[in-house]
Short mmCIF file of C-alpha atoms in Angstrom, two decimals:
data_model
loop_
_atom_site.label_atom_id
_atom_site.label_comp_id
_atom_site.label_asym_id
_atom_site.label_seq_id
_atom_site.Cartn_x
_atom_site.Cartn_y
_atom_site.Cartn_z
CA MET M 28 24.12 50.98 6.38
CA THR M 29 20.66 52.10 5.33
CA LYS M 30 19.78 52.06 1.68
CA THR M 31 18.62 55.19 -0.06
CA HIS M 32 15.10 55.45 -1.41
CA GLN M 33 16.44 55.19 -4.95
CA GLU M 34 18.38 51.96 -4.25
CA ILE M 35 15.37 50.25 -2.65
CA SER M 36 13.16 51.31 -5.54
CA THR M 37 15.57 49.93 -8.18
CA ALA M 38 15.99 46.67 -6.30
CA ASN M 39 12.23 46.31 -6.06
CA GLN M 40 11.71 47.04 -9.72
CA LYS M 41 14.17 44.28 -10.62
CA GLU M 42 12.58 41.87 -8.17
CA GLY M 43 9.14 42.82 -9.46
CA ALA M 44 10.23 42.10 -13.02
CA ASP M 45 11.64 38.68 -12.00
CA ALA M 46 8.42 37.84 -10.20
CA ALA M 47 6.31 38.89 -13.17
CA GLU M 48 8.49 36.68 -15.36
CA SER M 49 8.10 33.64 -13.12
CA LEU M 50 4.35 34.28 -12.68
CA ALA M 51 3.95 34.45 -16.45
CA HIS M 52 5.43 30.96 -16.69
CA TYR M 53 3.39 29.60 -13.79
CA THR M 54 0.95 26.96 -14.99
CA GLY M 55 -0.39 25.70 -11.68
CA ALA M 56 0.55 23.05 -9.17
CA PRO M 57 2.37 20.02 -10.60
CA VAL M 58 -0.43 17.70 -11.68
CA PRO M 59 -0.16 14.24 -10.14
CA PRO M 60 -1.07 11.20 -12.27
CA PRO M 61 -4.75 10.16 -12.14
CA ALA M 62 -5.85 7.31 -9.87
CA ARG M 63 -5.30 3.97 -11.62
CA THR M 64 -8.47 1.94 -11.89
CA ASP M 65 -7.10 -1.09 -13.77
CA GLY M 66 -6.37 -4.49 -12.27
CA PRO M 67 -8.14 -6.83 -9.89
CA TRP M 68 -10.73 -5.28 -7.58
CA LEU M 69 -8.74 -5.80 -4.40
CA ILE M 70 -5.66 -4.09 -5.87
CA VAL M 71 -7.77 -1.11 -7.00
CA PHE M 72 -9.32 -0.98 -3.54
CA TRP M 73 -5.89 -1.07 -1.87
CA ARG M 74 -4.68 1.91 -3.95
CA SER M 75 -7.13 4.19 -2.16
CA ASP M 76 -5.93 5.87 1.04
CA ILE M 77 -9.40 5.64 2.58
CA ALA M 78 -9.51 1.90 1.87
CA LYS M 79 -6.06 1.51 3.44
CA LYS M 80 -7.26 3.31 6.55
CA TRP M 81 -10.32 1.04 6.62
CA LEU M 82 -8.14 -2.07 6.42
CA MET M 83 -5.81 -0.56 9.00
CA ALA M 84 -8.74 -0.04 11.37
CA LEU M 85 -10.01 -3.61 10.88
CA SER M 86 -6.57 -5.16 11.33
CA GLY M 87 -6.00 -2.87 14.33
CA LEU M 88 -9.26 -4.04 15.88
CA ALA M 89 -8.22 -7.67 15.42
CA LEU M 90 -4.83 -6.91 17.00
CA ILE M 91 -6.44 -5.13 19.97
CA GLY M 92 -8.59 -8.23 20.45
CA PHE M 93 -5.46 -10.36 20.41
CA VAL M 94 -3.63 -8.11 22.87
CA ILE M 95 -6.53 -8.29 25.34
CA ALA M 96 -6.90 -12.09 25.04
CA HIS M 97 -3.10 -12.52 25.30
CA MET M 98 -3.03 -10.36 28.43
CA ILE M 99 -5.90 -12.23 30.10
CA GLY M 100 -4.19 -15.55 29.40
CA ASN M 101 -0.82 -14.38 30.66
CA LEU M 102 -2.20 -12.88 33.87
CA LYS M 103 -2.59 -16.52 34.96
CA LEU M 104 1.08 -16.06 35.83
CA PHE M 105 -0.18 -14.59 39.11
CA ILE M 106 -2.50 -17.54 39.83
CA GLY M 107 0.26 -20.10 39.72
CA LYS M 108 2.70 -22.21 37.80
CA ALA M 109 0.26 -25.03 37.06
CA ASP M 110 -2.47 -22.65 35.83
CA ILE M 111 -0.40 -20.78 33.24
CA ASN M 112 1.32 -23.94 32.00
CA GLU M 113 -2.07 -25.60 31.61
CA TYR M 114 -3.35 -22.54 29.68
CA ALA M 115 -0.32 -22.73 27.37
CA GLU M 116 -0.93 -26.43 26.78
CA TRP M 117 -4.64 -25.70 26.11
CA LEU M 118 -3.60 -23.24 23.36
CA ARG M 119 -1.58 -25.99 21.66
CA THR M 120 -4.39 -28.52 21.88
CA LEU M 121 -7.18 -26.06 21.01
CA GLY M 122 -9.70 -27.75 18.68
CA HIS M 123 -8.93 -31.20 20.08
CA PRO M 124 -10.23 -33.79 19.32
CA VAL M 125 -11.82 -32.47 16.06
CA LEU M 126 -8.55 -31.14 14.68
CA PRO M 127 -4.96 -32.26 15.19
CA ASP M 128 -3.02 -30.37 17.85
CA GLN M 129 -1.69 -26.89 16.99
CA VAL M 130 -3.94 -26.50 13.91
CA VAL M 131 -6.16 -23.85 15.52
CA LEU M 132 -3.06 -22.24 17.03
CA TRP M 133 -1.45 -21.99 13.60
CA ILE M 134 -4.64 -20.59 12.03
CA MET M 135 -4.62 -17.88 14.69
CA ARG M 136 -0.90 -17.24 14.13
CA VAL M 137 -1.36 -16.88 10.37
CA GLY M 138 -4.35 -14.56 10.94
CA LEU M 139 -2.30 -12.42 13.32
CA LEU M 140 0.62 -12.27 10.93
CA ALA M 141 -1.72 -11.21 8.12
CA ALA M 142 -3.21 -8.47 10.34
CA VAL M 143 0.29 -7.23 11.24
CA VAL M 144 1.38 -7.22 7.58
CA VAL M 145 -1.75 -5.32 6.44
CA HIS M 146 -1.48 -2.85 9.34
CA ILE M 147 2.20 -2.06 8.78
CA SER M 148 2.16 -1.94 4.99
CA ALA M 149 -0.84 0.41 5.03
CA ALA M 150 0.91 2.60 7.60
CA ALA M 151 4.15 2.68 5.60
CA SER M 152 2.37 3.48 2.34
CA LEU M 153 0.24 6.23 3.91
CA THR M 154 3.28 7.75 5.62
CA ILE M 155 5.03 8.06 2.26
CA THR M 156 1.90 9.62 0.73
CA ASN M 157 1.64 12.11 3.58
CA ARG M 158 5.30 13.09 3.40
CA LYS M 159 4.96 13.71 -0.33
CA ALA M 160 1.85 15.82 0.20
CA ARG M 161 3.93 18.54 1.91
CA PRO M 162 7.28 18.76 0.11
CA VAL M 163 8.05 22.18 1.66
CA ARG M 164 7.48 22.06 5.41
CA TYR M 165 6.38 24.98 7.56
CA GLN M 166 9.32 27.27 8.17
CA SER M 167 7.92 28.63 11.41
CA ARG M 168 6.86 26.68 14.49
CA ARG M 169 3.46 24.98 14.27
CA ASP M 170 1.00 25.39 17.11
CA TYR M 171 -1.22 22.33 17.33
CA ALA M 172 -4.77 22.78 18.55
CA ALA M 173 -6.14 19.24 18.60
CA ALA M 174 -3.38 16.72 17.88
CA ASN M 175 -2.17 15.07 21.07
CA PHE M 176 0.98 13.21 22.10
CA ALA M 177 -0.54 9.83 21.22
CA SER M 178 -1.75 10.85 17.77
CA ARG M 179 1.52 12.51 16.85
CA THR M 180 3.73 9.63 17.95
CA MET M 181 1.80 6.75 16.30
CA ARG M 182 4.67 6.09 13.91
CA TRP M 183 7.22 5.83 16.73
CA THR M 184 5.08 3.88 19.20
CA GLY M 185 4.24 1.54 16.32
CA ILE M 186 7.92 0.96 15.53
CA ILE M 187 8.73 0.37 19.22
CA VAL M 188 5.90 -2.18 19.43
CA LEU M 189 7.09 -3.95 16.25
CA LEU M 190 10.64 -4.23 17.58
CA PHE M 191 9.22 -5.44 20.87
CA ILE M 192 7.12 -8.15 19.18
CA ILE M 193 10.22 -9.47 17.42
CA TYR M 194 12.19 -9.51 20.67
CA HIS M 195 9.24 -10.97 22.60
CA LEU M 196 8.99 -13.90 20.15
CA LEU M 197 12.74 -14.50 20.32
CA ASP M 198 12.67 -14.31 24.10
CA LEU M 199 9.66 -16.42 25.06
CA THR M 200 8.64 -18.40 21.96
CA TRP M 201 12.04 -19.45 20.65
CA GLY M 202 14.07 -18.99 23.82
CA VAL M 203 16.87 -16.97 22.24
CA GLY M 204 19.12 -15.20 24.72
CA ASN M 205 17.72 -16.91 27.80
CA SER M 206 19.95 -19.89 28.74
CA SER M 207 17.40 -21.28 31.21
CA TRP M 208 14.57 -21.34 28.60
CA ARG M 209 12.87 -24.74 28.20
CA SER M 210 10.03 -25.55 25.81
CA GLY M 211 6.64 -25.91 27.58
CA GLU M 212 7.92 -24.47 30.89
CA VAL M 213 6.04 -21.21 30.36
CA TYR M 214 6.01 -20.10 34.00
CA ASP M 215 9.74 -20.62 34.56
CA ASN M 216 10.61 -19.03 31.22
CA ILE M 217 8.65 -15.86 32.02
CA ILE M 218 10.05 -15.53 35.53
CA THR M 219 13.69 -16.07 34.52
CA SER M 220 13.28 -13.64 31.63
CA PHE M 221 11.69 -10.85 33.67
CA GLN M 222 14.25 -11.21 36.47
CA ARG M 223 16.80 -9.63 34.13
CA TRP M 224 16.21 -5.88 34.65
CA PRO M 225 17.10 -4.61 31.11
CA VAL M 226 14.54 -7.07 29.72
CA ALA M 227 11.91 -6.00 32.25
CA ILE M 228 12.50 -2.32 31.44
CA PHE M 229 12.15 -3.00 27.71
CA TYR M 230 8.88 -4.84 28.33
CA ILE M 231 7.58 -1.94 30.41
CA ILE M 232 8.57 0.75 27.88
CA ALA M 233 7.14 -1.26 24.98
CA ASN M 234 3.84 -1.72 26.75
CA MET M 235 3.65 2.00 27.53
CA ALA M 236 4.18 2.65 23.81
CA LEU M 237 1.49 0.06 23.05
CA ALA M 238 -0.96 1.79 25.41
CA PHE M 239 -0.41 5.17 23.69
CA HIS M 240 -0.72 3.51 20.28
CA ILE M 241 -4.01 1.86 21.25
CA PHE M 242 -5.32 5.05 22.88
CA HIS M 243 -5.21 6.91 19.55
CA GLY M 244 -5.79 3.84 17.40
CA PHE M 245 -9.00 2.81 19.13
CA SER M 246 -10.68 6.21 18.81
CA SER M 247 -9.29 6.75 15.32
CA MET M 248 -10.77 3.41 14.23
CA PHE M 249 -14.29 4.77 14.61
CA ALA M 250 -13.65 7.51 12.06
CA SER M 251 -11.81 5.21 9.65
CA LEU M 252 -14.64 2.68 9.71
CA GLY M 253 -17.19 5.48 9.38
CA TRP M 254 -18.89 5.01 12.74
CA SER M 255 -20.03 8.51 13.57
CA ASN M 256 -23.23 7.74 15.48
CA PRO M 257 -23.28 10.02 18.55
CA ARG M 258 -24.37 7.02 20.64
CA LEU M 259 -20.94 5.52 20.00
CA SER M 260 -19.05 8.61 21.15
CA VAL M 261 -19.16 7.48 24.80
CA LEU M 262 -17.69 4.12 23.83
CA ARG M 263 -15.16 5.87 21.64
CA LYS M 264 -13.83 8.20 24.33
CA ASN M 265 -14.10 5.95 27.38
CA GLY M 266 -13.18 2.84 25.41
CA ALA M 267 -9.92 4.40 24.23
CA ILE M 268 -8.85 5.42 27.74
CA GLY M 269 -10.23 2.24 29.35
CA ILE M 270 -8.64 -0.26 26.97
CA ALA M 271 -5.31 1.58 26.95
CA ALA M 272 -5.31 1.69 30.78
CA ILE M 273 -6.29 -1.97 31.17
CA ILE M 274 -3.59 -3.10 28.74
CA LEU M 275 -1.01 -0.83 30.37
CA ILE M 276 -1.77 -2.02 33.92
CA GLY M 277 -2.19 -5.69 33.00
CA ASN M 278 0.89 -6.01 30.82
CA VAL M 279 3.22 -3.80 32.88
CA SER M 280 2.28 -5.54 36.15
CA MET M 281 3.99 -8.80 35.08
CA PRO M 282 7.55 -7.56 34.36
CA LEU M 283 7.27 -4.88 37.08
CA LEU M 284 6.29 -7.23 39.91
CA VAL M 285 8.79 -9.88 38.85
CA VAL M 286 11.78 -7.56 38.42
CA THR M 287 11.11 -5.82 41.74
CA GLY M 288 10.96 -9.19 43.46
CA VAL M 289 7.37 -8.71 44.69
CA TYR M 290 6.32 -11.83 42.76
CA PRO M 291 6.80 -14.75 43.03
CA MET P 10 -0.73 49.29 19.79
CA GLN P 11 2.58 48.16 18.34
CA VAL P 12 3.20 44.77 16.74
CA ASN P 13 6.28 43.06 15.33
CA LEU P 14 5.60 40.99 12.24
CA LYS P 15 7.73 38.26 10.71
CA ILE P 16 6.27 37.65 7.27
CA TRP P 17 7.19 35.16 4.54
CA ARG P 18 8.28 36.96 1.36
CA GLN P 19 8.65 35.11 -1.92
CA SER P 20 8.66 37.02 -5.20
CA GLY P 21 7.46 34.19 -7.44
CA PRO P 22 6.52 30.50 -7.57
CA ASP P 23 10.08 29.36 -8.20
CA SER P 24 11.91 31.99 -6.16
CA PRO P 25 13.39 31.09 -2.80
CA GLY P 26 11.48 32.71 0.03
CA ALA P 27 12.51 34.03 3.42
CA PHE P 28 11.04 35.66 6.48
CA HIS P 29 11.27 39.47 6.68
CA ASN P 30 10.72 41.49 9.82
CA TYR P 31 8.38 44.46 9.88
CA GLU P 32 7.12 46.71 12.62
CA VAL P 33 3.71 48.35 12.72
CA PRO P 34 3.88 51.02 15.43
CA ASN P 35 0.43 52.51 14.99
CA ALA P 36 -1.98 49.53 14.85
CA SER P 37 -5.45 49.88 16.30
CA PRO P 38 -6.90 47.07 18.46
CA ASP P 39 -10.08 47.36 16.39
CA MET P 40 -8.33 46.57 13.13
CA SER P 41 -8.80 43.21 11.50
CA PHE P 42 -5.64 41.30 10.69
CA LEU P 43 -6.07 42.15 7.00
CA GLU P 44 -6.41 45.84 7.83
CA LEU P 45 -3.12 45.56 9.69
CA MET P 46 -1.63 44.12 6.49
CA ASP P 47 -3.16 47.06 4.55
CA VAL P 48 -1.53 49.56 6.90
CA LEU P 49 1.79 47.77 6.59
CA ASN P 50 1.52 47.66 2.79
CA GLU P 51 0.69 51.37 2.61
CA ASP P 52 3.77 52.06 4.68
CA LEU P 53 5.89 49.81 2.41
CA GLN P 54 4.56 51.54 -0.71
CA THR P 55 5.34 54.96 0.76
CA LYS P 56 8.90 53.78 1.31
CA GLY P 57 9.01 52.53 -2.28
CA GLU P 58 9.12 48.85 -1.29
CA GLU P 59 7.12 46.07 -2.85
CA PRO P 60 3.87 45.51 -0.87
CA ILE P 61 3.12 42.06 0.55
CA ALA P 62 0.81 40.02 -1.66
CA PHE P 63 -2.04 38.27 0.15
CA ASP P 64 -5.43 36.91 -0.88
CA HIS P 65 -8.57 38.64 0.35
CA ASP P 66 -12.03 39.39 -0.96
CA CYS P 67 -15.24 39.74 1.06
CA ARG P 68 -13.60 40.53 4.41
CA GLU P 69 -16.71 39.31 6.18
CA GLY P 70 -15.72 35.69 6.73
CA ILE P 71 -17.70 34.04 3.95
CA CYS P 72 -15.55 33.94 0.80
CA GLY P 73 -12.63 31.80 1.96
CA SER P 74 -10.00 33.92 0.20
CA CYS P 75 -7.88 35.03 3.10
CA ALA P 76 -5.39 32.36 3.99
CA MET P 77 -2.54 32.83 6.40
CA MET P 78 -0.72 30.72 8.92
CA ILE P 79 -0.55 33.08 11.91
CA ASN P 80 1.72 31.99 14.77
CA GLY P 81 1.55 28.38 13.59
CA ARG P 82 -2.25 28.24 13.39
CA ALA P 83 -4.37 28.47 10.26
CA HIS P 84 -6.34 31.76 10.41
CA GLY P 85 -4.64 32.61 13.71
CA PRO P 86 -5.29 31.77 17.34
CA GLU P 87 -9.09 32.21 17.46
CA THR P 88 -11.44 29.28 16.77
CA GLY P 89 -14.15 29.52 14.13
CA THR P 90 -12.59 32.65 12.65
CA THR P 91 -11.20 33.61 9.27
CA THR P 92 -8.14 35.87 9.10
CA CYS P 93 -10.32 38.82 8.03
CA GLN P 94 -12.45 38.40 11.16
CA LEU P 95 -9.46 38.13 13.46
CA HIS P 96 -8.99 41.40 15.30
CA MET P 97 -5.83 42.90 16.67
CA ARG P 98 -7.35 43.12 20.16
CA LYS P 99 -6.73 39.36 20.36
CA PHE P 100 -2.99 40.11 20.41
CA ALA P 101 -0.98 41.77 23.16
CA ASP P 102 0.68 45.14 22.63
CA GLY P 103 4.21 44.53 21.34
CA ALA P 104 3.28 41.01 20.19
CA HIS P 105 5.56 39.08 17.86
CA ILE P 106 3.49 37.57 15.05
CA THR P 107 4.79 35.13 12.44
CA VAL P 108 2.87 34.92 9.17
CA GLU P 109 3.45 32.14 6.67
CA PRO P 110 1.54 30.93 3.61
CA TRP P 111 -0.37 27.61 3.59
CA ARG P 112 2.10 24.80 2.96
CA ALA P 113 1.04 21.83 0.84
CA GLY P 114 2.30 20.28 -2.36
CA ALA P 115 -1.08 20.88 -3.96
CA PHE P 116 -1.04 24.55 -2.83
CA PRO P 117 2.12 26.05 -4.36
CA VAL P 118 3.08 29.54 -3.24
CA ILE P 119 2.50 32.00 -6.07
CA ARG P 120 3.81 35.03 -4.28
CA ASP P 121 4.38 36.01 -0.63
CA LEU P 122 1.26 34.73 1.17
CA CYS P 123 -0.76 33.83 -1.93
CA VAL P 124 -1.11 30.14 -2.70
CA ASP P 125 -2.77 28.43 -5.65
CA ARG P 126 -5.76 26.49 -4.29
CA SER P 127 -7.08 25.29 -7.65
CA ALA P 128 -6.60 21.64 -6.59
CA PHE P 129 -9.87 22.18 -4.67
CA ASP P 130 -11.54 23.11 -7.97
CA ARG P 131 -10.34 19.81 -9.47
CA ILE P 132 -12.08 17.95 -6.62
CA ILE P 133 -15.33 19.86 -7.12
CA GLU P 134 -15.20 19.37 -10.90
CA SER P 135 -14.93 15.62 -10.44
CA GLY P 136 -18.32 15.28 -8.75
CA GLY P 137 -19.49 18.28 -6.75
CA TYR P 138 -22.75 18.73 -8.60
CA ILE P 139 -26.22 17.20 -8.97
CA THR P 140 -28.27 16.50 -12.07
CA ALA P 141 -31.23 18.85 -12.03
CA PRO P 142 -33.50 19.98 -14.86
CA THR P 143 -32.90 23.56 -15.82
CA GLY P 144 -35.81 25.91 -16.41
CA THR P 145 -38.37 27.11 -13.92
CA ALA P 146 -37.58 26.51 -10.27
CA PRO P 147 -39.61 23.61 -8.84
CA ASP P 148 -42.27 24.28 -6.22
CA ALA P 149 -40.95 24.44 -2.69
CA ASN P 150 -41.34 21.34 -0.48
CA LEU P 151 -41.97 19.02 -3.42
CA ILE P 152 -39.21 16.83 -2.00
CA LEU P 153 -39.48 16.55 1.74
CA VAL P 154 -36.26 16.62 3.77
CA PRO P 155 -36.21 15.90 7.52
CA LYS P 156 -35.27 19.02 9.46
CA GLU P 157 -32.22 17.40 11.15
CA VAL P 158 -30.92 16.20 7.79
CA ALA P 159 -31.40 19.62 6.22
CA ASP P 160 -29.49 21.13 9.16
CA SER P 161 -26.60 18.68 8.78
CA ALA P 162 -26.42 19.27 5.04
CA MET P 163 -26.34 23.01 5.75
CA ASP P 164 -23.56 22.53 8.32
CA ALA P 165 -21.51 20.75 5.65
CA ALA P 166 -22.39 23.36 3.03
CA ALA P 167 -20.95 26.06 5.31
CA CYS P 168 -17.49 25.12 3.96
CA ILE P 169 -15.97 28.17 2.28
CA GLY P 170 -13.08 26.25 0.69
CA CYS P 171 -10.38 28.36 2.34
CA GLY P 172 -7.96 25.43 2.69
CA ALA P 173 -7.32 25.86 6.41
CA CYS P 174 -8.03 22.13 6.88
CA VAL P 175 -5.19 21.24 4.50
CA ALA P 176 -2.90 23.87 6.00
CA ALA P 177 -3.52 22.71 9.57
CA CYS P 178 -3.35 18.98 8.82
CA PRO P 179 0.04 17.43 9.67
CA ASN P 180 -0.48 15.23 6.57
CA SER P 181 -1.75 17.95 4.18
CA ALA P 182 -4.99 15.99 3.83
CA ALA P 183 -8.08 17.57 2.28
CA GLN P 184 -10.48 15.14 3.93
CA LEU P 185 -12.52 17.77 5.75
CA PHE P 186 -13.01 19.87 2.61
CA THR P 187 -13.92 16.86 0.45
CA ALA P 188 -16.14 15.36 3.14
CA ALA P 189 -18.01 18.65 3.58
CA LYS P 190 -18.53 19.04 -0.16
CA LEU P 191 -19.67 15.42 -0.48
CA SER P 192 -21.93 15.45 2.57
CA HIS P 193 -23.92 18.52 1.67
CA LEU P 194 -25.02 16.73 -1.50
CA ASN P 195 -25.00 13.12 -0.29
CA LEU P 196 -27.27 13.88 2.66
CA LEU P 197 -30.08 15.33 0.56
CA PRO P 198 -32.53 13.47 -1.69
CA GLN P 199 -31.41 15.55 -4.68
CA GLY P 200 -27.88 14.20 -4.24
CA GLN P 201 -28.81 10.52 -4.18
CA PRO P 202 -28.63 9.62 -7.90
CA GLU P 203 -24.87 10.32 -8.11
CA ARG P 204 -24.08 9.56 -4.47
CA TYR P 205 -21.68 6.61 -4.87
CA LYS P 206 -20.24 7.73 -8.20
CA ARG P 207 -19.64 11.18 -6.74
CA THR P 208 -18.00 9.79 -3.60
CA VAL P 209 -15.58 7.60 -5.55
CA SER P 210 -14.71 10.31 -8.10
CA MET P 211 -14.16 13.07 -5.56
CA VAL P 212 -12.16 10.85 -3.19
CA ASN P 213 -9.98 9.58 -6.05
CA GLU P 214 -9.35 13.15 -7.17
CA MET P 215 -8.60 14.25 -3.60
CA GLU P 216 -6.11 11.41 -3.14
CA ARG P 217 -4.21 12.48 -6.26
CA TRP P 218 -3.31 15.78 -4.67
CA PHE P 219 -3.44 15.48 -0.91
CA GLY P 220 -2.33 13.33 2.01
CA SER P 221 -4.41 10.94 4.08
CA CYS P 222 -6.29 11.28 7.35
CA THR P 223 -4.80 10.19 10.68
CA ASN P 224 -7.68 11.58 12.76
CA HIS P 225 -5.70 14.24 14.64
CA GLY P 226 -8.67 16.62 14.43
CA GLU P 227 -6.45 19.61 13.50
CA CYS P 228 -8.62 20.37 10.44
CA SER P 229 -11.84 20.75 12.37
CA ALA P 230 -10.09 22.81 15.06
CA ALA P 231 -8.73 25.18 12.39
CA CYS P 232 -11.91 25.32 10.30
CA PRO P 233 -13.42 28.83 10.38
CA LYS P 234 -16.82 27.19 9.89
CA GLU P 235 -16.13 24.54 12.56
CA ILE P 236 -17.13 21.68 10.27
CA SER P 237 -17.40 18.41 12.15
CA LEU P 238 -15.10 15.42 11.79
CA ASP P 239 -18.27 13.32 11.56
CA PHE P 240 -18.47 14.25 7.88
CA ILE P 241 -15.11 12.55 7.34
CA ALA P 242 -16.49 9.38 8.94
CA MET P 243 -19.48 9.63 6.62
CA MET P 244 -17.23 10.00 3.58
CA ASN P 245 -15.17 6.97 4.66
CA ARG P 246 -18.34 4.91 5.10
CA ASP P 247 -19.78 5.98 1.75
CA TYR P 248 -16.50 5.35 -0.05
CA VAL P 249 -16.10 1.80 1.27
CA LYS P 250 -19.83 1.16 0.74
CA ALA P 251 -19.46 2.33 -2.86
CA GLN P 252 -16.73 -0.28 -3.38
CA PHE P 253 -18.99 -3.12 -2.24
CA LYS P 254 -22.27 -1.80 -3.60
CA GLN P 255 -23.87 -3.22 -6.69
CA ARG P 256 -24.51 0.13 -8.39
CA ARG P 257 -27.49 -1.16 -10.36
CA PHE P 258 -29.26 -1.61 -7.05
CA ALA P 259 -27.82 1.54 -5.47
CA SER P 260 -31.25 2.87 -4.53
CA GLN P 261 -31.57 0.00 -2.03
CA THR P 262 -30.36 1.41 1.28
#
């Protein structure tokens, strides 16, 4: 039923009066508390979102370095049993004879753990900040112009990679869930683990997530660290694709070739 | 041409809003989007309905007043364009167009498509100025500025403060706005005395209100002045530098 002119007009007058009332009481956006500047320097630094992104970029760079070194070491799987076992033993005795065995290994492990903790806590804190910054979401569909799949799924690829790291440590460092696991027998442990297809599929999916994560993370790092020199833009674009592709191919090749029976 | 509009209506800051459907049967392809809104409002007023409130001022793309999310994009589908410079010929006849206000915690909706962007003023107040003696204007070229630097500073100064960067950002971050406002002063010799103090103050103020950057690039893509993401990198560098810098020796590069 259509409303008469008079009905619409009355309704509008009432609505107009309500709006005028609420506008009269409007005192601006809710004012957030000012940035706290008390406390030790590092804590004050950490409170800033830009500083968190800077630390996230640095820890991310360290983790990319680890992922590449880890991949190169593990690709010795394809050279032979003796080679990869020798590499694993070398890691344990790194720094010999200056330092006792495993000291360098543990320094690297602690460094990695610190990088992971910084990276994840910064991400979690920034995610909360960003959610709070838009309490009322868009009610219509957004049309993104620049954001890509990798940049929009960082949170999820990151979570997949974290879960994978936990499983990966359980599987190959502590030998949980693999009855044929034996300490020091790196080659046999990897092969017996990857021959189980659900495990191989999880490794493959996790490394695909890692490649997407690194693709956006690597190029994003340049902005977070403030490297905007145009000479770096080639490295930024090609480096992101190149490193993501190398890590994807290198890391996926191991479970893929083992589970399909191509290797050994 | 005929267009079907779905527009967000909200009578006041605390009122619940909803989309309303409108039809404009007699739009001209040469109209700007704001002129289309004018035609619709005239029609609504004739019918005795409340016209749709929206911000507008210069209508020549330089004031930054007009602010609308059109079909999920800030300022509509065209790049480097404000809503007032978006023409109806960019839409097909019979197009369905959804119009929503900017959404951000720091930009509350006042009415319909009008949002309160005064959080930007708080950022400017905290450091968007230089110390300069008042009185007669100094002679030109007393302080030499390299041409490329002057051009970059001008590129940053092109920011009209419309808020499209915040609206387009998936995190509601105001990094592009703040970076532009910082860079156009921080790049020039006149901006050097307060450079680090300004960077820290304006970034701290920005972070009170807005989200953080995840380098999607949505802001720059939505910016009607096409301000570069490089300014954000510069702001990040200056901010971290300011944290490590001994301010007493700040003139040392």
